[in-house]
Short mmCIF file of C-alpha atoms in Angstrom, two decimals:
data_model
loop_
_atom_site.label_atom_id
_atom_site.label_comp_id
_atom_site.label_asym_id
_atom_site.label_seq_id
_atom_site.Cartn_x
_atom_site.Cartn_y
_atom_site.Cartn_z
CA UNK A 84 -5.80 7.17 -59.34
CA UNK A 85 -9.45 6.23 -59.62
CA UNK A 86 -8.46 2.64 -58.82
CA UNK A 87 -6.57 3.69 -55.74
CA UNK A 88 -9.56 5.78 -54.63
CA UNK A 89 -11.84 2.79 -55.08
CA UNK A 90 -9.55 0.55 -53.08
CA UNK A 91 -9.25 2.98 -50.18
CA UNK A 92 -13.02 3.51 -50.21
CA UNK A 93 -13.61 -0.22 -50.08
CA UNK A 94 -11.06 -0.56 -47.34
CA UNK A 95 -12.68 2.19 -45.29
CA UNK A 96 -16.16 0.70 -45.83
CA UNK A 97 -14.77 -2.68 -44.86
CA UNK A 98 -13.19 -1.23 -41.75
CA UNK A 99 -16.37 0.60 -40.78
CA UNK A 100 -18.45 -2.55 -41.23
CA UNK A 101 -15.81 -4.54 -39.40
CA UNK A 102 -15.73 -2.24 -36.42
CA UNK A 103 -19.52 -1.94 -36.46
CA UNK A 104 -19.72 -5.73 -36.36
CA UNK A 105 -17.20 -6.00 -33.56
CA UNK A 106 -19.05 -3.21 -31.76
CA UNK A 107 -22.42 -4.92 -31.98
CA UNK A 108 -20.82 -8.20 -31.04
CA UNK A 109 -18.98 -6.84 -28.01
CA UNK A 110 -21.06 -3.90 -26.85
CA UNK A 111 -23.00 -5.68 -24.17
CA UNK A 112 -20.64 -8.52 -23.65
CA UNK A 113 -17.28 -7.69 -22.19
CA UNK A 114 -16.69 -11.00 -20.46
CA UNK A 115 -15.91 -11.01 -16.74
CA UNK A 116 -12.30 -11.88 -15.92
CA UNK A 117 -12.04 -14.17 -12.92
CA UNK A 118 -9.20 -13.32 -10.57
CA UNK A 119 -7.83 -16.54 -9.09
CA UNK A 120 -5.92 -16.52 -5.81
CA UNK A 121 -5.60 -18.71 -2.72
CA UNK A 122 -8.08 -18.21 0.12
CA UNK A 123 -5.18 -17.39 2.48
CA UNK A 124 -4.64 -14.14 0.56
CA UNK A 125 -8.09 -13.00 1.67
CA UNK A 126 -10.43 -10.74 -0.24
CA UNK A 127 -9.66 -7.41 1.40
CA UNK A 128 -9.31 -5.54 -1.84
CA UNK A 129 -11.66 -3.36 -3.79
CA UNK A 130 -12.10 -2.86 -7.49
CA UNK A 131 -13.77 0.38 -8.58
CA UNK A 132 -17.41 -0.22 -9.54
CA UNK A 133 -16.88 1.64 -12.81
CA UNK A 134 -13.94 -0.51 -13.84
CA UNK A 135 -14.75 -4.20 -13.43
CA UNK A 136 -12.20 -6.75 -14.60
CA UNK A 137 -13.09 -8.03 -18.07
CA UNK A 138 -11.24 -10.32 -20.46
CA UNK A 139 -11.33 -7.61 -23.12
CA UNK A 140 -10.21 -4.86 -20.72
CA UNK A 141 -7.32 -6.94 -19.44
CA UNK A 142 -6.23 -7.81 -23.01
CA UNK A 143 -6.23 -4.12 -23.91
CA UNK A 144 -4.41 -3.24 -20.69
CA UNK A 145 -1.71 -5.80 -21.46
CA UNK A 146 -1.24 -4.31 -24.93
CA UNK A 147 -1.02 -0.78 -23.49
CA UNK A 148 1.40 -1.93 -20.79
CA UNK A 149 3.84 -2.91 -23.54
CA UNK A 150 2.93 -0.01 -25.91
CA UNK A 151 5.84 2.36 -26.54
CA UNK A 152 3.56 4.85 -28.31
CA UNK A 153 2.49 5.91 -24.82
CA UNK A 154 5.89 7.56 -24.31
CA UNK A 155 7.58 10.63 -25.75
CA UNK A 156 9.48 9.60 -28.88
CA UNK A 157 8.03 6.06 -28.64
CA UNK A 158 11.06 5.13 -26.58
CA UNK A 159 9.69 3.23 -23.60
CA UNK A 160 6.61 1.46 -22.31
CA UNK A 161 5.50 0.58 -18.76
CA UNK A 162 7.30 -2.73 -19.32
CA UNK A 163 10.65 -1.03 -19.86
CA UNK A 164 10.93 -0.45 -16.11
CA UNK A 165 8.47 -3.17 -15.09
CA UNK A 166 10.00 -6.27 -16.68
CA UNK A 167 8.33 -9.63 -16.18
CA UNK A 168 11.59 -11.51 -15.58
CA UNK A 169 12.27 -9.19 -12.62
CA UNK A 170 8.72 -9.57 -11.25
CA UNK A 171 7.90 -6.33 -13.06
CA UNK A 172 10.84 -4.31 -11.77
CA UNK A 173 14.04 -3.64 -13.72
CA UNK A 174 17.08 -4.55 -11.65
CA UNK A 175 18.33 -0.97 -11.68
CA UNK A 176 18.89 1.32 -8.72
CA UNK A 177 17.12 4.16 -10.53
CA UNK A 178 15.33 3.70 -13.86
CA UNK A 179 15.75 6.24 -16.62
CA UNK A 180 12.77 7.97 -18.22
CA UNK A 181 12.12 8.67 -21.91
CA UNK A 182 14.31 11.79 -21.53
CA UNK A 183 17.19 9.75 -20.12
CA UNK A 184 16.89 11.28 -16.65
CA UNK A 185 17.07 8.97 -13.64
CA UNK A 186 14.13 8.56 -11.24
CA UNK A 187 14.59 9.68 -7.65
CA UNK A 188 13.32 6.39 -6.23
CA UNK A 189 13.71 2.71 -7.06
CA UNK A 190 11.10 1.26 -9.44
CA UNK A 191 8.59 -0.82 -7.50
CA UNK A 192 7.82 -4.40 -8.51
CA UNK A 193 4.25 -5.14 -9.59
CA UNK A 194 3.22 -8.20 -7.65
CA UNK A 195 -0.23 -8.76 -6.15
CA UNK A 196 -1.05 -5.06 -6.49
CA UNK A 197 -4.71 -6.10 -6.33
CA UNK A 198 -4.26 -5.84 -2.54
CA UNK A 199 -2.55 -2.42 -2.60
CA UNK A 200 -4.77 0.58 -1.95
CA UNK A 201 -2.37 3.51 -2.01
CA UNK A 202 0.51 3.57 -4.47
CA UNK A 203 4.14 4.61 -4.69
CA UNK A 204 6.82 4.36 -2.00
CA UNK A 205 5.00 7.06 -0.03
CA UNK A 206 1.44 5.85 -0.63
CA UNK A 207 0.41 9.21 -2.03
CA UNK A 208 -2.01 8.00 -4.71
CA UNK A 209 -5.12 5.91 -4.09
CA UNK A 210 -6.04 3.33 -6.74
CA UNK A 211 -4.23 1.90 -9.75
CA UNK A 212 -6.26 4.00 -12.19
CA UNK A 213 -4.90 7.20 -10.61
CA UNK A 214 -1.42 5.76 -10.18
CA UNK A 215 -0.96 5.34 -13.94
CA UNK A 216 -1.15 9.13 -14.37
CA UNK A 217 2.31 9.76 -12.94
CA UNK A 218 4.50 7.34 -14.94
CA UNK A 219 2.60 8.11 -18.15
CA UNK A 220 2.92 11.88 -17.98
CA UNK A 221 5.91 12.70 -15.72
CA UNK A 222 8.58 14.27 -17.94
CA UNK A 223 11.26 12.06 -16.41
CA UNK A 224 9.20 8.92 -16.93
CA UNK A 225 7.17 8.25 -20.09
CA UNK A 226 6.88 11.99 -20.55
CA UNK A 227 3.81 12.34 -22.74
CA UNK A 228 0.44 13.98 -22.12
CA UNK A 229 -2.55 11.68 -22.18
CA UNK A 230 -4.07 13.79 -24.96
CA UNK A 231 -1.13 12.99 -27.23
CA UNK A 232 -1.28 9.33 -26.21
CA UNK A 233 -4.95 9.24 -27.21
CA UNK A 234 -4.07 10.67 -30.64
CA UNK A 235 -1.18 8.27 -31.19
CA UNK A 236 -3.23 5.22 -30.20
CA UNK A 237 -6.03 6.46 -32.49
CA UNK A 238 -3.63 6.28 -35.41
CA UNK A 239 -3.01 2.57 -34.75
CA UNK A 240 -5.92 0.62 -36.08
CA UNK A 241 -5.95 -2.26 -33.59
CA UNK A 242 -6.96 0.05 -30.76
CA UNK A 243 -10.39 1.16 -31.98
CA UNK A 244 -11.39 -2.51 -32.02
CA UNK A 245 -9.82 -3.24 -28.64
CA UNK A 246 -11.30 -0.18 -26.88
CA UNK A 247 -14.69 -1.05 -28.35
CA UNK A 248 -14.41 -4.59 -27.05
CA UNK A 249 -13.33 -3.42 -23.60
CA UNK A 250 -15.59 -0.39 -23.12
CA UNK A 251 -18.51 -0.88 -25.51
CA UNK A 252 -17.44 1.89 -27.89
CA UNK A 253 -14.30 2.60 -29.86
CA UNK A 254 -13.57 6.05 -28.41
CA UNK A 255 -10.11 6.24 -26.86
CA UNK A 256 -9.93 8.44 -23.76
CA UNK A 257 -7.28 9.11 -21.10
CA UNK A 258 -9.58 7.58 -18.50
CA UNK A 259 -9.99 4.36 -20.51
CA UNK A 260 -6.24 4.03 -21.05
CA UNK A 261 -5.75 4.13 -17.28
CA UNK A 262 -8.68 1.84 -16.60
CA UNK A 263 -7.39 -0.82 -18.98
CA UNK A 264 -3.87 -0.61 -17.52
CA UNK A 265 -5.32 -1.00 -14.03
CA UNK A 266 -7.35 -4.02 -15.11
CA UNK A 267 -4.24 -5.72 -16.47
CA UNK A 268 -2.14 -4.90 -13.41
CA UNK A 269 -4.78 -6.39 -11.10
CA UNK A 270 -4.29 -9.75 -12.83
CA UNK A 271 -0.58 -9.84 -11.89
CA UNK A 272 -1.15 -12.33 -9.09
CA UNK A 273 1.74 -14.43 -7.86
CA UNK A 274 0.65 -17.46 -5.82
CA UNK A 275 2.62 -20.48 -7.00
CA UNK A 276 5.93 -20.15 -5.19
CA UNK A 277 7.47 -23.01 -3.24
CA UNK A 278 6.04 -21.33 -0.15
CA UNK A 279 2.55 -21.60 -1.68
CA UNK A 280 3.24 -25.23 -2.50
CA UNK A 281 4.29 -25.71 1.12
CA UNK A 282 1.08 -24.04 2.31
CA UNK A 283 -0.89 -26.33 0.01
CA UNK A 284 0.97 -29.34 1.42
CA UNK A 285 2.73 -30.31 -1.81
CA UNK A 286 6.28 -29.17 -0.95
CA UNK A 287 8.39 -30.17 2.02
CA UNK A 288 10.75 -27.37 3.03
CA UNK A 289 14.40 -28.04 3.80
CA UNK A 290 15.54 -27.69 7.43
CA UNK A 291 17.01 -24.28 6.58
CA UNK A 292 13.78 -23.06 4.93
CA UNK A 293 11.77 -24.35 7.86
CA UNK A 294 13.91 -22.43 10.32
CA UNK A 295 13.65 -19.36 8.07
CA UNK A 296 9.85 -19.56 8.27
CA UNK A 297 10.04 -19.88 12.05
CA UNK A 298 12.33 -16.85 12.35
CA UNK A 299 10.21 -14.79 9.93
CA UNK A 300 7.05 -15.28 11.98
CA UNK A 301 8.69 -15.46 15.41
CA UNK A 302 9.58 -12.65 17.83
CA UNK A 303 12.75 -12.79 19.90
CA UNK A 304 12.50 -13.50 23.59
CA UNK A 305 16.05 -13.90 24.86
CA UNK A 306 14.92 -14.47 28.46
CA UNK A 307 13.24 -17.66 27.29
CA UNK A 308 15.86 -18.45 24.63
CA UNK A 309 13.27 -17.98 21.87
CA UNK A 310 14.87 -16.79 18.61
CA UNK A 311 13.00 -14.66 16.11
CA UNK A 312 13.33 -11.93 13.50
CA UNK A 313 9.84 -10.33 13.81
CA UNK A 314 9.59 -9.86 10.04
CA UNK A 315 5.92 -10.75 9.86
CA UNK A 316 5.09 -7.92 12.24
CA UNK A 317 5.14 -5.62 9.23
CA UNK A 318 5.33 -8.01 6.28
CA UNK A 319 2.19 -9.85 7.39
CA UNK A 320 1.03 -13.40 6.75
CA UNK A 321 1.16 -15.60 3.63
CA UNK A 322 0.69 -12.62 1.26
CA UNK A 323 3.82 -11.16 2.91
CA UNK A 324 2.12 -7.82 2.46
CA UNK A 325 0.16 -5.38 4.55
CA UNK A 326 -0.32 -1.77 3.61
CA UNK A 327 2.07 -0.22 6.10
CA UNK A 328 4.57 2.63 6.00
CA UNK A 329 7.55 2.46 8.32
CA UNK A 330 10.75 4.23 9.21
CA UNK A 331 13.06 1.22 9.05
CA UNK A 332 16.21 2.86 10.34
CA UNK A 333 18.07 3.53 7.11
CA UNK A 334 19.21 7.06 8.07
CA UNK A 335 19.14 9.61 10.82
CA UNK A 336 19.21 12.51 8.35
CA UNK A 337 16.38 12.08 5.89
CA UNK A 338 17.65 12.95 2.43
CA UNK A 339 14.31 11.71 1.11
CA UNK A 340 11.55 12.70 3.56
CA UNK A 341 9.35 9.82 2.36
CA UNK A 342 5.75 9.99 3.52
CA UNK A 343 6.34 13.26 5.38
CA UNK A 344 6.38 15.05 2.00
CA UNK A 345 2.80 13.84 1.48
CA UNK A 346 1.34 14.33 4.96
CA UNK A 347 3.40 17.27 6.22
CA UNK A 348 3.86 15.40 9.51
CA UNK A 349 7.30 15.25 11.11
CA UNK A 350 6.64 11.74 12.37
CA UNK A 351 6.29 10.51 8.78
CA UNK A 352 9.93 11.44 8.05
CA UNK A 353 11.97 8.63 6.57
CA UNK A 354 8.83 6.53 6.40
CA UNK A 355 8.26 4.40 3.29
CA UNK A 356 6.07 1.54 2.13
CA UNK A 357 6.64 -1.92 3.52
CA UNK A 358 6.86 -3.92 0.29
CA UNK A 359 5.56 -7.38 -0.51
CA UNK A 360 8.27 -10.02 -0.22
CA UNK A 361 6.73 -12.10 -2.99
CA UNK A 362 9.46 -12.63 -5.64
CA UNK A 363 11.80 -10.48 -3.58
CA UNK A 364 14.85 -12.42 -4.81
CA UNK A 365 14.05 -11.14 -8.33
CA UNK A 366 13.61 -7.47 -7.48
CA UNK A 367 17.08 -6.29 -6.37
CA UNK A 368 18.29 -3.70 -5.58
CA UNK A 369 16.35 -2.98 -2.39
CA UNK A 370 14.82 -0.07 -0.44
CA UNK A 371 13.30 3.15 -1.82
CA UNK A 372 16.72 4.24 -3.04
CA UNK A 373 17.99 0.83 -4.10
CA UNK A 374 20.91 1.13 -1.68
CA UNK A 375 21.17 -2.61 -0.98
CA UNK A 376 22.33 -4.81 -3.83
CA UNK A 377 21.57 -8.18 -2.31
CA UNK A 378 19.12 -9.81 0.09
CA UNK A 379 22.14 -10.49 2.33
CA UNK A 380 22.60 -6.71 2.69
CA UNK A 381 18.94 -6.29 3.65
CA UNK A 382 19.04 -9.01 6.29
CA UNK A 383 22.33 -7.60 7.64
CA UNK A 384 20.64 -4.20 7.91
CA UNK A 385 17.75 -5.46 10.00
CA UNK A 386 19.99 -7.68 12.09
CA UNK A 387 22.91 -5.37 12.81
CA UNK A 388 22.69 -1.89 11.31
CA UNK A 389 19.30 -0.32 12.02
CA UNK A 390 20.01 3.40 12.55
CA UNK A 391 18.41 4.74 15.72
CA UNK A 392 16.60 7.89 14.70
CA UNK A 393 13.90 10.13 16.02
CA UNK A 394 11.04 8.41 14.22
CA UNK A 395 12.35 4.83 14.03
CA UNK A 396 9.48 2.33 13.95
CA UNK A 397 8.75 1.10 17.49
CA UNK A 398 8.75 -2.40 16.01
CA UNK A 399 12.46 -2.10 15.28
CA UNK A 400 13.25 -1.03 18.82
CA UNK A 401 13.75 -3.32 21.83
CA UNK A 402 13.68 -6.26 19.45
CA UNK A 403 16.83 -8.21 20.20
CA UNK A 404 17.79 -11.83 20.37
CA UNK A 405 20.43 -10.87 22.96
CA UNK A 406 19.59 -10.05 26.57
CA UNK A 407 19.68 -6.23 26.87
CA UNK A 408 20.82 -6.10 23.24
CA UNK A 409 20.01 -3.17 21.00
CA UNK A 410 20.28 -4.98 17.65
CA UNK A 411 18.29 -7.95 16.39
CA UNK A 412 21.50 -10.00 16.46
CA UNK A 413 20.84 -12.92 14.13
CA UNK A 414 23.58 -15.52 13.69
CA UNK A 415 25.17 -16.11 10.28
CA UNK A 416 23.20 -19.35 10.00
CA UNK A 417 19.94 -17.66 10.90
CA UNK A 418 20.54 -15.04 8.21
CA UNK A 419 21.07 -17.81 5.66
CA UNK A 420 17.91 -19.55 6.83
CA UNK A 421 15.87 -16.36 6.49
CA UNK A 422 17.19 -15.89 2.98
CA UNK A 423 16.33 -19.52 2.22
CA UNK A 424 12.76 -18.64 3.17
CA UNK A 425 12.81 -15.45 1.09
CA UNK A 426 13.94 -17.53 -1.90
CA UNK A 427 10.93 -19.78 -1.35
CA UNK A 428 8.79 -16.75 -2.31
CA UNK A 429 10.10 -16.76 -5.89
CA UNK A 430 7.36 -17.84 -8.28
CA UNK A 431 8.86 -19.00 -11.56
CA UNK A 432 5.43 -19.51 -13.12
CA UNK A 433 4.62 -15.81 -12.48
CA UNK A 434 7.62 -14.60 -14.47
CA UNK A 435 6.96 -16.98 -17.36
CA UNK A 436 3.16 -16.68 -17.47
CA UNK A 437 2.24 -15.94 -21.09
CA UNK A 438 -0.82 -13.95 -19.99
CA UNK A 439 1.54 -11.30 -18.63
CA UNK A 440 4.14 -11.33 -21.41
CA UNK A 441 4.79 -8.87 -24.24
CA UNK A 442 1.93 -9.29 -26.77
CA UNK A 443 3.92 -7.52 -29.50
CA UNK A 444 6.51 -10.30 -29.57
CA UNK A 445 3.90 -12.67 -30.99
CA UNK A 446 1.71 -10.28 -32.97
CA UNK B 238 3.30 53.56 5.46
CA UNK B 239 3.07 51.39 2.37
CA UNK B 240 5.34 48.85 4.01
CA UNK B 241 3.23 48.80 7.17
CA UNK B 242 0.09 48.19 5.13
CA UNK B 243 1.81 45.48 3.17
CA UNK B 244 3.06 43.78 6.32
CA UNK B 245 -0.38 43.93 7.95
CA UNK B 246 -1.98 42.46 4.82
CA UNK B 247 0.61 39.69 4.76
CA UNK B 248 0.07 39.03 8.46
CA UNK B 249 -3.69 38.92 8.07
CA UNK B 250 -3.43 36.54 5.11
CA UNK B 251 -0.90 34.41 6.99
CA UNK B 252 -3.10 34.22 10.07
CA UNK B 253 -6.22 33.35 8.12
CA UNK B 254 -4.32 30.62 6.24
CA UNK B 255 -3.07 29.32 9.59
CA UNK B 256 -6.63 29.40 10.92
CA UNK B 257 -7.91 27.47 7.92
CA UNK B 258 -5.15 24.90 8.19
CA UNK B 259 -5.75 23.98 11.83
CA UNK B 260 -3.60 21.10 12.91
CA UNK B 261 -6.11 18.27 12.93
CA UNK B 262 -4.81 15.21 14.78
CA UNK B 263 -7.91 13.05 14.70
CA UNK B 264 -10.86 12.74 12.33
CA UNK B 265 -14.09 10.98 13.31
CA UNK B 266 -16.51 10.06 10.52
CA UNK B 267 -18.98 7.47 9.22
CA UNK B 268 -22.11 6.64 11.24
CA UNK B 269 -21.99 9.87 13.24
CA UNK B 270 -24.31 12.84 13.58
CA UNK B 271 -21.39 15.30 13.75
CA UNK B 272 -18.14 14.48 11.97
CA UNK B 273 -15.21 15.74 14.05
CA UNK B 274 -11.79 17.12 13.29
CA UNK B 275 -9.99 17.39 16.60
CA UNK B 276 -6.81 19.32 17.29
CA UNK B 277 -4.43 18.71 20.19
CA UNK B 278 -6.06 21.52 22.17
CA UNK B 279 -9.57 20.14 21.49
CA UNK B 280 -8.40 16.86 22.99
CA UNK B 281 -6.58 18.51 25.89
CA UNK B 282 -9.80 20.34 26.78
CA UNK B 283 -11.78 17.10 27.21
CA UNK B 284 -11.96 15.24 30.56
CA UNK B 285 -8.97 12.91 31.05
CA UNK B 286 -8.75 9.60 32.83
CA UNK B 287 -5.82 7.33 33.64
CA UNK B 288 -5.55 3.65 32.77
CA UNK B 289 -2.79 1.13 33.36
CA UNK B 290 -1.62 -1.18 30.60
CA UNK B 291 1.38 -3.41 29.99
CA UNK B 292 3.83 -2.90 27.14
CA UNK B 293 5.19 -5.72 24.96
CA UNK B 294 7.62 -6.77 27.65
CA UNK B 295 4.89 -6.92 30.29
CA UNK B 296 5.93 -3.74 32.12
CA UNK B 297 2.92 -1.72 33.34
CA UNK B 298 2.60 1.97 32.39
CA UNK B 299 0.14 4.70 33.34
CA UNK B 300 -1.54 6.28 30.33
CA UNK B 301 -3.61 9.43 30.53
CA UNK B 302 -6.12 10.39 27.90
CA UNK B 303 -9.71 10.80 26.79
CA UNK B 304 -12.15 7.91 26.91
CA UNK B 305 -12.84 6.77 23.36
CA UNK B 306 -16.54 6.72 24.22
CA UNK B 307 -16.39 10.44 25.07
CA UNK B 308 -14.94 11.29 21.67
CA UNK B 309 -17.50 9.09 19.93
CA UNK B 310 -20.36 10.56 21.97
CA UNK B 311 -19.21 14.05 20.96
CA UNK B 312 -19.64 12.87 17.36
CA UNK B 313 -23.13 11.55 18.15
CA UNK B 314 -22.32 7.87 17.91
CA UNK B 315 -24.98 5.55 19.34
CA UNK B 316 -23.50 4.65 22.73
CA UNK B 317 -24.91 4.15 26.23
CA UNK B 318 -28.69 3.82 26.15
CA UNK B 319 -28.70 3.85 22.37
CA UNK B 320 -26.29 0.94 22.13
CA UNK B 321 -28.81 -1.84 21.57
CA UNK B 322 -30.44 -3.76 18.74
CA UNK B 323 -28.86 -3.16 15.36
CA UNK B 324 -26.52 -0.56 16.82
CA UNK B 325 -24.66 -3.50 18.32
CA UNK B 326 -23.60 -4.43 14.78
CA UNK B 327 -21.57 -1.23 14.51
CA UNK B 328 -17.81 -1.19 14.65
CA UNK B 329 -15.07 1.42 14.84
CA UNK B 330 -12.15 1.20 12.41
CA UNK B 331 -9.13 2.97 13.86
CA UNK B 332 -6.49 4.10 11.35
CA UNK B 333 -2.96 5.00 12.26
CA UNK B 334 -0.25 7.04 10.54
CA UNK B 335 1.74 3.92 9.57
CA UNK B 336 -1.29 2.45 7.80
CA UNK B 337 -2.11 0.07 10.65
CA UNK B 338 -5.82 -0.50 11.09
CA UNK B 339 -7.72 -2.22 13.83
CA UNK B 340 -11.38 -2.78 14.66
CA UNK B 341 -13.35 -2.51 17.89
CA UNK B 342 -17.03 -3.22 18.27
CA UNK B 343 -18.90 -0.28 19.80
CA UNK B 344 -19.77 -2.34 22.88
CA UNK B 345 -16.06 -2.84 23.65
CA UNK B 346 -15.67 0.91 24.05
CA UNK B 347 -18.80 1.60 26.12
CA UNK B 348 -18.69 1.96 29.90
CA UNK B 349 -22.14 0.40 30.20
CA UNK B 350 -20.58 -2.80 28.81
CA UNK B 351 -16.94 -2.94 29.95
CA UNK B 352 -15.31 -2.21 33.31
CA UNK B 353 -12.27 -0.41 31.93
CA UNK B 354 -12.87 1.66 28.82
CA UNK B 355 -10.21 2.14 26.12
CA UNK B 356 -8.77 5.65 25.93
CA UNK B 357 -7.06 7.89 23.43
CA UNK B 358 -3.87 8.61 25.34
CA UNK B 359 -1.83 11.78 24.94
CA UNK B 360 0.67 11.14 27.74
CA UNK B 361 2.31 8.27 29.54
CA UNK B 362 3.88 8.15 32.99
CA UNK B 363 3.53 11.93 33.14
CA UNK B 364 5.34 12.60 29.85
CA UNK B 365 4.18 13.16 26.28
CA UNK B 366 4.11 9.96 24.23
CA UNK B 367 7.27 8.86 22.43
CA UNK B 368 7.47 10.61 19.04
CA UNK B 369 7.30 7.32 17.17
CA UNK B 370 4.11 6.38 19.04
CA UNK B 371 2.30 9.68 19.56
CA UNK B 372 0.90 12.29 19.59
CA UNK B 373 -2.17 10.09 20.14
CA UNK B 374 -2.45 6.39 20.72
CA UNK B 375 -5.26 4.09 21.76
CA UNK B 376 -4.79 2.17 24.97
CA UNK B 377 -7.02 -0.83 25.53
CA UNK B 378 -6.66 -1.86 29.17
CA UNK B 379 -7.17 -5.48 30.24
CA UNK B 380 -5.94 -7.05 27.02
CA UNK B 381 -3.17 -9.65 27.10
CA UNK B 382 -1.53 -8.34 23.92
CA UNK B 383 -1.00 -4.65 23.09
CA UNK B 384 -1.83 -5.20 19.39
CA UNK B 385 -5.01 -3.11 19.58
CA UNK B 386 -3.30 -0.33 21.54
CA UNK B 387 -2.26 1.22 18.25
CA UNK B 388 0.23 4.06 17.75
CA UNK B 389 -0.22 7.44 16.06
CA UNK B 390 -3.99 7.31 15.77
CA UNK B 391 -5.27 9.56 12.97
CA UNK B 392 -8.86 8.54 12.21
CA UNK B 393 -11.88 6.71 13.59
CA UNK B 394 -14.55 5.52 11.18
CA UNK B 395 -17.83 4.11 12.46
CA UNK B 396 -19.68 1.65 10.23
CA UNK B 397 -22.33 -1.02 10.32
CA UNK B 398 -20.99 -4.54 9.80
CA UNK B 399 -22.61 -5.93 6.65
CA UNK B 400 -22.69 -9.34 5.01
#
């Protein structure tokens, strides 16, 4: 008994000295984490002044991203629905939460979220730090209050050290959990697809890919026999992302009101985020409700089946490759070429990057 | 009697809530002396002008609306005689309901600089704007592309350009 007491006392003293040492070592020196991306992505993003990217913060965020203790019953982590091999989505139409209940919308991929300002399909939440609140605490997602998460992390000894390294002191708080997660998510940058290699001049696209690129960026002008698909109008330039919300003609009766539920504006009905197309081949199924299983279905939709509705995006109207046509009217070959381009956006190094993988597998 | 009182209380509460939640279509903020929150009737009450601009297909349309400079002047933005020196480094960021954003320099909106000033249109060819483009949209006359004539304008923010 006395022996056991001695051992635990020594252990505790050792731990205290250890954490004091790591504290004094790290307190003033969380090391800046350099975000690396191509210049053609641009730097129109902002990182909160009170949450700079640090090596220690990112390491903690990665651990928390894969930490099941952050969910009710330790059943799931962020990575359960945001799996690296699916570009941080999960291949399901609707993911299930810790309570087994399905989500009402498709899980979004996490790719280049550094450039996203307002989160979710309806853009209701500004900033990654705030975004984390919902999946962590929603009863049909991870389903656990942040107060309980703080307690559970406190009982795991690695975290005092990691929070100290990231934030200068070992105290675990809800705010720090969200800050660390946000720091990790900002590092999820995908910029080594074949399309990037093409932009860097190290990959020569096939004829089909080249035509896909042309169609993606081009607008139709049937009077001049110019073919186009006008994709870049909303999906933007090389990032294939701009923060836009569009009614893309899925329905005329809006079962999910989309952004209108946030703004209260009729014209926002059926309006959802325009997603990045980076790694799009890995993130099926598609749309806010995962209604399309394959990229072929998506391209067919935009080419032939856009539903005319009251608030349909003006960019999907009067946009035909046929004279006086009402649909985009791509040929079967053009659809294949567009998909060839979309496949160029798959970045195999992003989904195998060890910096983003499950740290518990190796620990 | 009790019911009447109850109904009048409910009505009063309802009306005051409605008054508090006025239907703001356009916010003006940033480098202004008076931030604005304008409703449709505020905008209707301002002087209107008509400009002609082409759509994507090159067809001309008549747009009626309020000069952007009038809205900015109402907010106390440095236009006209004040638009000189460092005030020429100011820009307006227009935000739209779909998330689209576009920038104009102050000088591009000022009638002492340009011949045809951009407007905030609330009707076209005598009709209200299409629901997917209105209730308010900016029309920049004299531009070859309509990309800065943005739809569903919701906010104008005035800032200094900085390094």
